[in-house]
mmCIF file with all atom_site columns, C-alpha atoms in Angstrom:
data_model
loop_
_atom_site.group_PDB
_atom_site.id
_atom_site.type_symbol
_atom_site.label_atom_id
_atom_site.label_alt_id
_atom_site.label_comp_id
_atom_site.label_asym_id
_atom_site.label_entity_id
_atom_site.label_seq_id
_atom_site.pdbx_PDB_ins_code
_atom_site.Cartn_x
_atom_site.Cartn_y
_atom_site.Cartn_z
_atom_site.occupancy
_atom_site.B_iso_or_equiv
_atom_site.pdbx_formal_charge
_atom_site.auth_seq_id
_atom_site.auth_comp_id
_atom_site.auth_asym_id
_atom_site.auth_atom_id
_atom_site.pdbx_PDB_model_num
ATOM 1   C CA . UNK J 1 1   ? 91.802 -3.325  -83.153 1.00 0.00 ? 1   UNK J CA 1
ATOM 2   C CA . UNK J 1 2   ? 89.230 -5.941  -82.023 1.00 0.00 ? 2   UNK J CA 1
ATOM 3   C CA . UNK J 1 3   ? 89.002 -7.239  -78.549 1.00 0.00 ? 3   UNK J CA 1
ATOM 4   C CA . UNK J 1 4   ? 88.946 -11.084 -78.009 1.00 0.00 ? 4   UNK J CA 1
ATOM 5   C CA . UNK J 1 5   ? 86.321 -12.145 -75.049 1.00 0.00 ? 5   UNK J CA 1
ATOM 6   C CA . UNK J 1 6   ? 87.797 -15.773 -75.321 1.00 0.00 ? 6   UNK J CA 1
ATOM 7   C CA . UNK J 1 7   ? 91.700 -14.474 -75.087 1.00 0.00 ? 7   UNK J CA 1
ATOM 8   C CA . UNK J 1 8   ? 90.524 -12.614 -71.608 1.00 0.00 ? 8   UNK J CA 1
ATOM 9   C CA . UNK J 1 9   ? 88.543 -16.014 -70.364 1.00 0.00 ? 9   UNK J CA 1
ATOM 10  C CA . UNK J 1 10  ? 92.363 -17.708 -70.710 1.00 0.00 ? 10  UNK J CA 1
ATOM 11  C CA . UNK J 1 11  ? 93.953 -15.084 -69.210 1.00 0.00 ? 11  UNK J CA 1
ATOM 12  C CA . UNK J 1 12  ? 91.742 -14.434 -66.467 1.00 0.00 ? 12  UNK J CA 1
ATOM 13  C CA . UNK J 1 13  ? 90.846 -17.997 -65.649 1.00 0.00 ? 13  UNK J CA 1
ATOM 14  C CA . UNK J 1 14  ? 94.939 -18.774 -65.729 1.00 0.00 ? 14  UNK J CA 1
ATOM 15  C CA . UNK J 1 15  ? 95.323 -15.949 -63.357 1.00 0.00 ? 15  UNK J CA 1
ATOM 16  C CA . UNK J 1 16  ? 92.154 -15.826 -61.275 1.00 0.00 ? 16  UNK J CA 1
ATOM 17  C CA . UNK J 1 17  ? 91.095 -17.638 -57.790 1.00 0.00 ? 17  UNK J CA 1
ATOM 18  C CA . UNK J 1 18  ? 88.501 -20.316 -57.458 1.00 0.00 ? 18  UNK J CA 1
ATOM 19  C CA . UNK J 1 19  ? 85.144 -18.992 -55.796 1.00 0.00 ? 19  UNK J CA 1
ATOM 20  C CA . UNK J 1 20  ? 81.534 -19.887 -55.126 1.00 0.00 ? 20  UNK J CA 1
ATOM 21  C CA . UNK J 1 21  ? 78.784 -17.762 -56.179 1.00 0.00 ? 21  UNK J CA 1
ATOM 22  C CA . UNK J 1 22  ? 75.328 -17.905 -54.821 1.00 0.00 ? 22  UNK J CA 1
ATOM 23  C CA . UNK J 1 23  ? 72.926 -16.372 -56.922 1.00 0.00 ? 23  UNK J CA 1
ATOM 24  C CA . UNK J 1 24  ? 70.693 -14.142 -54.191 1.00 0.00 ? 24  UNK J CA 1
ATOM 25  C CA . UNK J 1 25  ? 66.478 -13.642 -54.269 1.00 0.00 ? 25  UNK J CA 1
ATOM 26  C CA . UNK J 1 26  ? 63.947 -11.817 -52.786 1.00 0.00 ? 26  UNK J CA 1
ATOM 27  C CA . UNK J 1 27  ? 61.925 -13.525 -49.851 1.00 0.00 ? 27  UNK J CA 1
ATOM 28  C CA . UNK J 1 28  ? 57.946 -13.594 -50.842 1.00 0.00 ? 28  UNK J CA 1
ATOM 29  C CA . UNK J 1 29  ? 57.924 -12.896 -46.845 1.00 0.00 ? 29  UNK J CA 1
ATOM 30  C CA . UNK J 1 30  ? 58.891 -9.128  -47.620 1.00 0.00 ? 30  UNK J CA 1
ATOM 31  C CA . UNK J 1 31  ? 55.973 -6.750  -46.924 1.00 0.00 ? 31  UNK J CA 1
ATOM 32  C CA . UNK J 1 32  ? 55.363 -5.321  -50.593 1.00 0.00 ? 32  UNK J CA 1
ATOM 33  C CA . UNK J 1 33  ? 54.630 -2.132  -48.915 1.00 0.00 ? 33  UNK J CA 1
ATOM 34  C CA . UNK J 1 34  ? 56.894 -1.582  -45.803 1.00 0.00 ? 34  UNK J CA 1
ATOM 35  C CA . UNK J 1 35  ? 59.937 -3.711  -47.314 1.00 0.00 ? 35  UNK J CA 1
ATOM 36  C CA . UNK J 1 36  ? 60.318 -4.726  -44.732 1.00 0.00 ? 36  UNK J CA 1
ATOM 37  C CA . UNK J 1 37  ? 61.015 -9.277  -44.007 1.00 0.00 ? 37  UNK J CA 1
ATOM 38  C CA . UNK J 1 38  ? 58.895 -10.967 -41.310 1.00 0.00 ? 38  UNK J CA 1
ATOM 39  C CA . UNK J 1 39  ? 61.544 -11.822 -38.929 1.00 0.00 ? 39  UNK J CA 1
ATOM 40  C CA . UNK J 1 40  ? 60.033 -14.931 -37.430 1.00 0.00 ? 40  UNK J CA 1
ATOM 41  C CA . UNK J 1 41  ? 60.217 -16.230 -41.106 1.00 0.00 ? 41  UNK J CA 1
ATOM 42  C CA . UNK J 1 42  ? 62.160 -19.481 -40.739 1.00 0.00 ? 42  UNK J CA 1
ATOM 43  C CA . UNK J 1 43  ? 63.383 -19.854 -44.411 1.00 0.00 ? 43  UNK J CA 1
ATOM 44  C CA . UNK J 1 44  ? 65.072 -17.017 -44.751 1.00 0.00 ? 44  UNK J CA 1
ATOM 45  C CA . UNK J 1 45  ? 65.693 -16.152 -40.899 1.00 0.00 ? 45  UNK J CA 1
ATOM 46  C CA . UNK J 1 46  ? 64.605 -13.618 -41.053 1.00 0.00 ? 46  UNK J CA 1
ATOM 47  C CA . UNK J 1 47  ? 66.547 -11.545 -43.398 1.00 0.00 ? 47  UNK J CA 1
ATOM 48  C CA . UNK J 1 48  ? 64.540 -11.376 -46.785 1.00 0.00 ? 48  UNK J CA 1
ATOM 49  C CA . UNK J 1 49  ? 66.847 -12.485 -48.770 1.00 0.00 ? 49  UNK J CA 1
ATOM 50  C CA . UNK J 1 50  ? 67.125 -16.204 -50.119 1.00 0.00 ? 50  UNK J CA 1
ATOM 51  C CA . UNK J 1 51  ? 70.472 -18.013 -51.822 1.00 0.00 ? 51  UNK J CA 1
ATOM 52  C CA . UNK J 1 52  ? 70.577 -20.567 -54.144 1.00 0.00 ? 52  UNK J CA 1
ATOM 53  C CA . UNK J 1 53  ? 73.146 -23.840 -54.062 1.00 0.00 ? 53  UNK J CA 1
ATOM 54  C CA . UNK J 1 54  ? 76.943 -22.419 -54.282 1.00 0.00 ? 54  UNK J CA 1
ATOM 55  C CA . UNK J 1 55  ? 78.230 -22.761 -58.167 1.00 0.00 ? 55  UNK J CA 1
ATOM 56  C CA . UNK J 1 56  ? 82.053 -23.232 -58.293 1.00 0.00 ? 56  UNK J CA 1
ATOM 57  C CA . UNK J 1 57  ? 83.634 -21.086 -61.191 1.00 0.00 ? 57  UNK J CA 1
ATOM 58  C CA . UNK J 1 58  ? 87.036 -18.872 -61.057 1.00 0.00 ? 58  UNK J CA 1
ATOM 59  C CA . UNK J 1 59  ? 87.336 -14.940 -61.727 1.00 0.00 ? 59  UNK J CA 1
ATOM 60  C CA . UNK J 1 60  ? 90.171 -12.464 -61.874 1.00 0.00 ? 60  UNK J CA 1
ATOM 61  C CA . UNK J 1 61  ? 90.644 -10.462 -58.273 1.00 0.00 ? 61  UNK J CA 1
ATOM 62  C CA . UNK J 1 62  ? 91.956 -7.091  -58.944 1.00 0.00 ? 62  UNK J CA 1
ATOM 63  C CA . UNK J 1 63  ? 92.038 -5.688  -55.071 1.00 0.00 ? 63  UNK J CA 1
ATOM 64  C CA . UNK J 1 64  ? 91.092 -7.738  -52.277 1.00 0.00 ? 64  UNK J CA 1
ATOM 65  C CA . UNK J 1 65  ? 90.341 -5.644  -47.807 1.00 0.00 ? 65  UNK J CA 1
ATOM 66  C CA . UNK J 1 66  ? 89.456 -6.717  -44.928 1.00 0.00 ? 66  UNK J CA 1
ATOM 67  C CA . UNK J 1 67  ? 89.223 -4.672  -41.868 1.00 0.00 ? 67  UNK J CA 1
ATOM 68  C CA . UNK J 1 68  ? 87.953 -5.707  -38.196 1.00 0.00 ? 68  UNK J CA 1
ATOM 69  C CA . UNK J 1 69  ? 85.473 -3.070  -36.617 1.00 0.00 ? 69  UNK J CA 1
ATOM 70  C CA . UNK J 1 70  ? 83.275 -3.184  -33.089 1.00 0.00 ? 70  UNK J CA 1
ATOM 71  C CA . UNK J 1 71  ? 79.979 -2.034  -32.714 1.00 0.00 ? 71  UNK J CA 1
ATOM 72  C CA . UNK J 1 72  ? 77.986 -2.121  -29.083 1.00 0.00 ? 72  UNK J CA 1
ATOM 73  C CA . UNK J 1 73  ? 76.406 -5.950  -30.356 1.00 0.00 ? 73  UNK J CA 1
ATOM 74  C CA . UNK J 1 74  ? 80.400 -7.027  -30.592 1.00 0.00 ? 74  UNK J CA 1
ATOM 75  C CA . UNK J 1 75  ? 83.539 -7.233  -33.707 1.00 0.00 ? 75  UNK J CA 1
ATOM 76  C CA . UNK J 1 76  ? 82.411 -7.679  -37.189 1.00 0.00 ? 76  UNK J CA 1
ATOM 77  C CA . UNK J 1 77  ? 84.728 -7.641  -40.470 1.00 0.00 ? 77  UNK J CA 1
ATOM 78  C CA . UNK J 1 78  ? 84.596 -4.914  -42.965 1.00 0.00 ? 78  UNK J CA 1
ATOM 79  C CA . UNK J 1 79  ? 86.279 -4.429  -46.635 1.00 0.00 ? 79  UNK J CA 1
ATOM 80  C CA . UNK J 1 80  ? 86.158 -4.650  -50.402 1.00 0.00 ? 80  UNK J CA 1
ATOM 81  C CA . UNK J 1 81  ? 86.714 -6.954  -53.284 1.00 0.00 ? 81  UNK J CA 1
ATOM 82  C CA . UNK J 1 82  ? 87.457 -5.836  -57.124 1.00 0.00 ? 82  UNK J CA 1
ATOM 83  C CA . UNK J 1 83  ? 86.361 -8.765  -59.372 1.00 0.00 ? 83  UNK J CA 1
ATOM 84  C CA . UNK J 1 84  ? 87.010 -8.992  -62.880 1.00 0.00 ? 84  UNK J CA 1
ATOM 85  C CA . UNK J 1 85  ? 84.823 -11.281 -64.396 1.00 0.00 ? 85  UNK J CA 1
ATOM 86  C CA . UNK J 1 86  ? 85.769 -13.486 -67.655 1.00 0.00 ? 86  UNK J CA 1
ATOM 87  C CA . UNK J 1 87  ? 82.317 -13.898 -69.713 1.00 0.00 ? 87  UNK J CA 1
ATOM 88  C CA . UNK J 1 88  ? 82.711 -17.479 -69.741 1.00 0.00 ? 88  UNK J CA 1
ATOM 89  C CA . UNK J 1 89  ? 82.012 -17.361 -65.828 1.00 0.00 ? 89  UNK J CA 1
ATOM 90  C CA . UNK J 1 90  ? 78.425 -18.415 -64.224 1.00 0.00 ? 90  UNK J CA 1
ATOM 91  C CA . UNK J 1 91  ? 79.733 -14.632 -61.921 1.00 0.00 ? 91  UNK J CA 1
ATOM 92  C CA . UNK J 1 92  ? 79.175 -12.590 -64.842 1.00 0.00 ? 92  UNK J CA 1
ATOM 93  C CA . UNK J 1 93  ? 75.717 -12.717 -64.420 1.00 0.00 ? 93  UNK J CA 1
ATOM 94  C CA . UNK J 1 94  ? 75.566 -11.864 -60.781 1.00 0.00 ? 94  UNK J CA 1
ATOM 95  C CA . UNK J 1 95  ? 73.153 -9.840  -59.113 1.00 0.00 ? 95  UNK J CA 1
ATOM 96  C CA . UNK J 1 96  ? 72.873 -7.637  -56.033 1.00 0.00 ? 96  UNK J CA 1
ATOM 97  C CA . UNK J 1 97  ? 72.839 -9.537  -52.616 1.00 0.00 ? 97  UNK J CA 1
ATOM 98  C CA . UNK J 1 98  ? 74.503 -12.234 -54.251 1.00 0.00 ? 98  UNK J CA 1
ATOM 99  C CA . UNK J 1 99  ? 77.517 -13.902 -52.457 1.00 0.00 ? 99  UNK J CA 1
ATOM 100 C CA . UNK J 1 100 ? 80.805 -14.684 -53.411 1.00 0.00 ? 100 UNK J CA 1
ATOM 101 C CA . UNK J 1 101 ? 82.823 -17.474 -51.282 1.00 0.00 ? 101 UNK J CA 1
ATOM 102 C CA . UNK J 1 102 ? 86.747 -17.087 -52.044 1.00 0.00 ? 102 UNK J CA 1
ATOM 103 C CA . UNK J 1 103 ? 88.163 -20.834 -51.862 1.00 0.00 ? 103 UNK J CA 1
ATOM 104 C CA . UNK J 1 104 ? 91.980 -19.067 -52.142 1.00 0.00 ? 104 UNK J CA 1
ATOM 105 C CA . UNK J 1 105 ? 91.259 -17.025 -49.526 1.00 0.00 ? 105 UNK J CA 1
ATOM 106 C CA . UNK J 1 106 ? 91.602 -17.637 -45.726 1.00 0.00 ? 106 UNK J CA 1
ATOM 107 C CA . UNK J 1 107 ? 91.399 -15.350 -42.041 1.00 0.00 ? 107 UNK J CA 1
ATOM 108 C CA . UNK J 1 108 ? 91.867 -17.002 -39.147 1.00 0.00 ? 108 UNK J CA 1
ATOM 109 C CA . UNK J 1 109 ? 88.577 -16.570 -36.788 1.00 0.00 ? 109 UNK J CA 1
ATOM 110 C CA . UNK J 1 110 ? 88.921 -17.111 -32.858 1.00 0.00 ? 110 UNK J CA 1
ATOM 111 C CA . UNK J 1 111 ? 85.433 -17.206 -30.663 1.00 0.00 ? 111 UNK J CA 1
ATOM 112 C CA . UNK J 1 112 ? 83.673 -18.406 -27.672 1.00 0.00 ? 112 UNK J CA 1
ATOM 113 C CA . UNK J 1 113 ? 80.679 -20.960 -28.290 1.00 0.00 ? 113 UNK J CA 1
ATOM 114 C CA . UNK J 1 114 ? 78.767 -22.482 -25.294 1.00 0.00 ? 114 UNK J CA 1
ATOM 115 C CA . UNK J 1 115 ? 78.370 -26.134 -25.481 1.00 0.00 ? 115 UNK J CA 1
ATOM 116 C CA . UNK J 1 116 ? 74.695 -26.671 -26.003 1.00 0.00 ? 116 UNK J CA 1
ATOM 117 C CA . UNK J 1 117 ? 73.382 -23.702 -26.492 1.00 0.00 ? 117 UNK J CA 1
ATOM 118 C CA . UNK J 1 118 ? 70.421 -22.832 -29.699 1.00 0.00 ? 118 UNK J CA 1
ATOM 119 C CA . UNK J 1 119 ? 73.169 -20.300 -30.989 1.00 0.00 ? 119 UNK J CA 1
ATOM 120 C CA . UNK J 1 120 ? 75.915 -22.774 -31.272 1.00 0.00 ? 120 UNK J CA 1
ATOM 121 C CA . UNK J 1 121 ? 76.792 -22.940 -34.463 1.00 0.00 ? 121 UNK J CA 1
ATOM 122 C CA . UNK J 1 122 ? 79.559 -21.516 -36.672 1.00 0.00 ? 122 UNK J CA 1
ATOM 123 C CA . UNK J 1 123 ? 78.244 -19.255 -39.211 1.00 0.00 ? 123 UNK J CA 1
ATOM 124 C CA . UNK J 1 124 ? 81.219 -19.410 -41.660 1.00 0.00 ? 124 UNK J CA 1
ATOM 125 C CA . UNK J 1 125 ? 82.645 -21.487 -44.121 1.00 0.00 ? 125 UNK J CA 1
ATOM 126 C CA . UNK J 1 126 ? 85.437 -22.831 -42.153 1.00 0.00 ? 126 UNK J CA 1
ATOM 127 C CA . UNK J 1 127 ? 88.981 -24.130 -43.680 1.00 0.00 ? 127 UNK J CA 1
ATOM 128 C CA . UNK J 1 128 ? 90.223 -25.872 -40.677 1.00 0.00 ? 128 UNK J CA 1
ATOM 129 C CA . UNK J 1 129 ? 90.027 -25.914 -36.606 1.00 0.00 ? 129 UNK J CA 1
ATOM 130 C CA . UNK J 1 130 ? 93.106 -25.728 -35.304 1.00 0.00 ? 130 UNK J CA 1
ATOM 131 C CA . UNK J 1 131 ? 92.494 -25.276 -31.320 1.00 0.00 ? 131 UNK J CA 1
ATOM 132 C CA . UNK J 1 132 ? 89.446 -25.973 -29.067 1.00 0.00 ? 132 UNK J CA 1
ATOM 133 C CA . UNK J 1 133 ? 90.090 -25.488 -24.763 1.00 0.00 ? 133 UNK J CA 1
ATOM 134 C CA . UNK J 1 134 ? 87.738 -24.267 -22.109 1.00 0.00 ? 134 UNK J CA 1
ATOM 135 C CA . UNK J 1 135 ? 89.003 -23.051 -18.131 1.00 0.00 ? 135 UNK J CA 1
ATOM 136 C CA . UNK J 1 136 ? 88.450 -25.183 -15.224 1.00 0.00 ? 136 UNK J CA 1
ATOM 137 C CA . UNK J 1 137 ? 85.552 -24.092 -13.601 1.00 0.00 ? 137 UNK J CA 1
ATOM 138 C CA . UNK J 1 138 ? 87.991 -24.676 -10.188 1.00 0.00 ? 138 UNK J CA 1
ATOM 139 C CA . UNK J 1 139 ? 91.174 -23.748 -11.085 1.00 0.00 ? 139 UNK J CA 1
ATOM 140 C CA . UNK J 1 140 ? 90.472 -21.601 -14.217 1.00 0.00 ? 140 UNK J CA 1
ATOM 141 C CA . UNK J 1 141 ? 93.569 -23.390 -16.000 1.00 0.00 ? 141 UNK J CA 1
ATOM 142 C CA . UNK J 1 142 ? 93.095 -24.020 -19.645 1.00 0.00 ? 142 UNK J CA 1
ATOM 143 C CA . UNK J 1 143 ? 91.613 -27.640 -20.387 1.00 0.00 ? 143 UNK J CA 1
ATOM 144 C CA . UNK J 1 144 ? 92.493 -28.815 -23.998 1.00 0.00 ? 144 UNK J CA 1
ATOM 145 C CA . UNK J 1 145 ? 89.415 -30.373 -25.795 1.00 0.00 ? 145 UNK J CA 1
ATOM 146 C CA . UNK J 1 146 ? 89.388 -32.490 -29.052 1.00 0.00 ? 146 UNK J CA 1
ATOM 147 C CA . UNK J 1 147 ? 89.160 -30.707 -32.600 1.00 0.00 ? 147 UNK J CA 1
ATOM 148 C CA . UNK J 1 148 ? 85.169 -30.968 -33.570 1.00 0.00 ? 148 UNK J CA 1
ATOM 149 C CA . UNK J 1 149 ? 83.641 -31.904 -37.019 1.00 0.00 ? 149 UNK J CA 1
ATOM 150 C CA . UNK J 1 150 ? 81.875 -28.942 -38.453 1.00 0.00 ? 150 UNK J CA 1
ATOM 151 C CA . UNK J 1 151 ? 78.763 -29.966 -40.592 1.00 0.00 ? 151 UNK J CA 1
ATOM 152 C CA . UNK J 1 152 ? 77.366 -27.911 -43.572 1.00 0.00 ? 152 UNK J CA 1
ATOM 153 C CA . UNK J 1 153 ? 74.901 -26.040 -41.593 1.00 0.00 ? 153 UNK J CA 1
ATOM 154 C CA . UNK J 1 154 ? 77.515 -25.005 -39.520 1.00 0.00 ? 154 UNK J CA 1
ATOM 155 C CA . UNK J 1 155 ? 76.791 -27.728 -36.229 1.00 0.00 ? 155 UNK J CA 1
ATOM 156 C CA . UNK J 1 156 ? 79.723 -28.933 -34.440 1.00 0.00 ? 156 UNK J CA 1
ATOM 157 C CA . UNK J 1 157 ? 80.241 -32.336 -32.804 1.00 0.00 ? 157 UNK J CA 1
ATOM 158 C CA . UNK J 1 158 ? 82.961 -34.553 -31.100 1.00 0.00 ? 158 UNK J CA 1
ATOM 159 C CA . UNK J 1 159 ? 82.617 -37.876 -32.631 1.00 0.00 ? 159 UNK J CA 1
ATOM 160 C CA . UNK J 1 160 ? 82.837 -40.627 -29.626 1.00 0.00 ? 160 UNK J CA 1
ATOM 161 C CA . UNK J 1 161 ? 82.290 -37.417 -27.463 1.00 0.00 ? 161 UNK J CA 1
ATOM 162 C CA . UNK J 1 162 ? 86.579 -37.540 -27.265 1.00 0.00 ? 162 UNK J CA 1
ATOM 163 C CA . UNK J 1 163 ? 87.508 -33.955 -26.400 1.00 0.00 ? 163 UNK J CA 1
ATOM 164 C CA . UNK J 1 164 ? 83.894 -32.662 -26.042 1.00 0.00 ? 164 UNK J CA 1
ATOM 165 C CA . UNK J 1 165 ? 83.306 -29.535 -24.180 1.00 0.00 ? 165 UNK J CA 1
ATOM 166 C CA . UNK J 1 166 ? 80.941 -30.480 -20.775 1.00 0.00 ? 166 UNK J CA 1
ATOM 167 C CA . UNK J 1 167 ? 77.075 -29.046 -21.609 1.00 0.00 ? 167 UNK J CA 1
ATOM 168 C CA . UNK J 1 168 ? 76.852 -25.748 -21.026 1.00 0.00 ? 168 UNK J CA 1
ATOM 169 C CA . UNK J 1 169 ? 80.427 -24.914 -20.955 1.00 0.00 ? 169 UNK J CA 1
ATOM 170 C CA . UNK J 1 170 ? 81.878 -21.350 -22.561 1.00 0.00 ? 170 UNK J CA 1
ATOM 171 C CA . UNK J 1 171 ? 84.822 -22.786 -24.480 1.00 0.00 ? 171 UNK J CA 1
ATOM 172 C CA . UNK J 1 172 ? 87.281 -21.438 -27.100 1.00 0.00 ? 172 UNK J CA 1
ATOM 173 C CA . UNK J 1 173 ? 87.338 -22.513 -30.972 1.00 0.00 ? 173 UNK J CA 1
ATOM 174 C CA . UNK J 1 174 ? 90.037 -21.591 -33.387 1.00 0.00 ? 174 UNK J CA 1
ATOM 175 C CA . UNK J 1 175 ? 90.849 -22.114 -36.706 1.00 0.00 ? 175 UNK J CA 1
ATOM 176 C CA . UNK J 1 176 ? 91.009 -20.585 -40.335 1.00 0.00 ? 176 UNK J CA 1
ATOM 177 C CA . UNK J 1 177 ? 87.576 -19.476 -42.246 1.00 0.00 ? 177 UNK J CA 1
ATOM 178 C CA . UNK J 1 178 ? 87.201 -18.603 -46.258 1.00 0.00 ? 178 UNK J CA 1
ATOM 179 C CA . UNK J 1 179 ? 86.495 -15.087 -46.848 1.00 0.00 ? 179 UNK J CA 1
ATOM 180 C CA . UNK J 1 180 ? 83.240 -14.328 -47.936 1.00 0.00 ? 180 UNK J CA 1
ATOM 181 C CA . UNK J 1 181 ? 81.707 -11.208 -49.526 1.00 0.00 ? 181 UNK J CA 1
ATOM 182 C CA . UNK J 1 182 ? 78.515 -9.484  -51.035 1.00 0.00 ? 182 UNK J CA 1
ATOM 183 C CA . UNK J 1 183 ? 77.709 -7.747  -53.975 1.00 0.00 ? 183 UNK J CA 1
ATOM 184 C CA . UNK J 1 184 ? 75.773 -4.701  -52.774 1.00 0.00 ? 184 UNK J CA 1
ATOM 185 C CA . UNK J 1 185 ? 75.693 -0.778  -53.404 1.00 0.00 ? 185 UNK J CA 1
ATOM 186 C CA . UNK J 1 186 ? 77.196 -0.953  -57.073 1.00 0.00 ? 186 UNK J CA 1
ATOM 187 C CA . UNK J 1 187 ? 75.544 -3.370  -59.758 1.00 0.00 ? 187 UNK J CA 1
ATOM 188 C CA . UNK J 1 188 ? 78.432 -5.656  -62.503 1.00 0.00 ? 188 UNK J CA 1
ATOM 189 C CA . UNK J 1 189 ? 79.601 -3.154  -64.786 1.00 0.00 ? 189 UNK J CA 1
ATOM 190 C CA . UNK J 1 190 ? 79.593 -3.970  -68.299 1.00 0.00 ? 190 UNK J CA 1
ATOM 191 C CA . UNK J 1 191 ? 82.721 -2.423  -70.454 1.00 0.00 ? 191 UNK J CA 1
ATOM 192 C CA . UNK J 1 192 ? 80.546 -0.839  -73.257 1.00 0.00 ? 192 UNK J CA 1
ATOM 193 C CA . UNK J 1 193 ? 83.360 -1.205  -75.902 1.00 0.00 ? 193 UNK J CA 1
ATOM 194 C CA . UNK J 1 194 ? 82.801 -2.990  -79.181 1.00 0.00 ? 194 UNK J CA 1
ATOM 195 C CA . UNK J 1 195 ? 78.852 -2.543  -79.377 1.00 0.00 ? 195 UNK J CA 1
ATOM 196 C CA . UNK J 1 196 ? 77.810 -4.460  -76.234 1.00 0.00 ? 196 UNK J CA 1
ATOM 197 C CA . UNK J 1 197 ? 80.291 -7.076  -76.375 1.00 0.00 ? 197 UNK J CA 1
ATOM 198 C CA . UNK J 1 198 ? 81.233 -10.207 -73.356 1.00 0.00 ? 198 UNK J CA 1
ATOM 199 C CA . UNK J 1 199 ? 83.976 -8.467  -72.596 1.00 0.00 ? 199 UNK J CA 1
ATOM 200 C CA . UNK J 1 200 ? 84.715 -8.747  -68.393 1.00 0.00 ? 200 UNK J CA 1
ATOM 201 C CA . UNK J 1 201 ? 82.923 -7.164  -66.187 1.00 0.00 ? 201 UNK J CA 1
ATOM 202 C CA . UNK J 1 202 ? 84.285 -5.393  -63.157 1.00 0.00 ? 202 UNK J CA 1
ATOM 203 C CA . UNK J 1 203 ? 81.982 -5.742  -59.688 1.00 0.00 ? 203 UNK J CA 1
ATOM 204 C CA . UNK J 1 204 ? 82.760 -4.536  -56.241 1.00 0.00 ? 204 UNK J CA 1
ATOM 205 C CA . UNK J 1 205 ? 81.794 -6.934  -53.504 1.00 0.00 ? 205 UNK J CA 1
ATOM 206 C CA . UNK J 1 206 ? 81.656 -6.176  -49.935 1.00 0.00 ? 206 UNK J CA 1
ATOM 207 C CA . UNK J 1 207 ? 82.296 -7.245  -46.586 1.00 0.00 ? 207 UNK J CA 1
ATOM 208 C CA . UNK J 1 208 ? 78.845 -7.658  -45.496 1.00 0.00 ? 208 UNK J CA 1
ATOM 209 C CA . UNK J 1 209 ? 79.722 -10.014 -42.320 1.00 0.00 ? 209 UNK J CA 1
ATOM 210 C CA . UNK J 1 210 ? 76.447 -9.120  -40.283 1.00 0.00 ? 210 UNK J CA 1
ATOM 211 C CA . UNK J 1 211 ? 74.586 -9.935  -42.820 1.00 0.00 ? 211 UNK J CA 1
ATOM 212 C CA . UNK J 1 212 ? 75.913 -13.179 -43.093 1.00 0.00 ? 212 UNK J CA 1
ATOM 213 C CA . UNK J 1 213 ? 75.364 -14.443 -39.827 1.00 0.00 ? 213 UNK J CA 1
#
């Protein structure tokens, strides 16, 4: 028995979901000898890591969590992804601190943003907005605002100002957001069978949502 690389690419693509991988690099900020990333570093924010334009491609999903915790800073999202990743895929050649954007995949996200502020921005891949209000600063009744346009860096606006929040004003935005993971802690493993062959590899990404943001 022989196994076929190009039989699992058609099953796995038939099967799979659509996702966006960003290939992941080191920051030539990092201190070679503390590891550590300058933090006032504006190209990577600070992080140390750097990501390359998303590449489109599809992969099989074999077990898919997501869990919300808190922490004293506030909630973040926690949770694991099994990939299994046809050779044919740009994915099989992913590396740690890479990310991997599920398109089939939606949460729905609910947060407070003040109008105006530097930190107003959604930092998310976002599928829709379905709600924005604020309260009255009188009565403290719910005032319903317009649904914003959300840019690729994550900037909202109100085009015509219709439904905009006043400046300064603590208001409520709702919608759905793509799920979006990280491949860190275990590298792609390769199935050693038939002397090194494509055959697909399975990786465990994670929910690595502070990182993200």
């Amino acid at each position: 028995m022989r196994f076929n690389p190009g039989a699992f690419d058609r099953f796995l693509t038939g099967i799979g979901q659509q996702v966006e991988w960003r290939r992941s690099y080191a920051c030539a900020c990092v201190s070679p000898t503390s590891g550590a990333p300058d933090p006032k570093h504006a190209l990577c924010s600070g992080k140390g890591r750097l990501w390359d334009p998303p590449v489109p491609t599809v992969t099989g999903v074999a077990s898919q969590s997501v869990t919300a915790e808190w922490m004293q800073s506030g909630q973040y999202e926690t949770g694991d992804m099994v990939l299994s990743i046809p050779q044919a895929s740009p994915l099989w050649d992913a590396g740690q601190f890479d990310r991997v954007l599920m398109l089939n995949s939606t949460d729905v996200f609910s947060m407070p943003l003040t109008r105006g502020a530097p930190n107003e921005r959604l930092l998310l891949k976002v599928q829709s907005i379905d709600r924005c209000f604020w309260l009255h600063p009188t009565t403290r009744l719910e005032v319903e605002g317009g649904i914003p346009v959300v840019d690729a860096d994550g900037h909202l606006s109100w085009p015509g100002g219709v439904g905009e929040p006043p400046p300064g004003m603590v208001y409520s935005l709702t919608g759905k957001k793509f799920d979006e993971y990280f491949i860190f802690g275990q590298y792609p493993s390769d199935r050693n069978q038939h002397s090194g062959m494509r055959l697909p590899r399975k990786l465990v990404a994670r929910k690595w949502d502070l990182f993200g943001r």
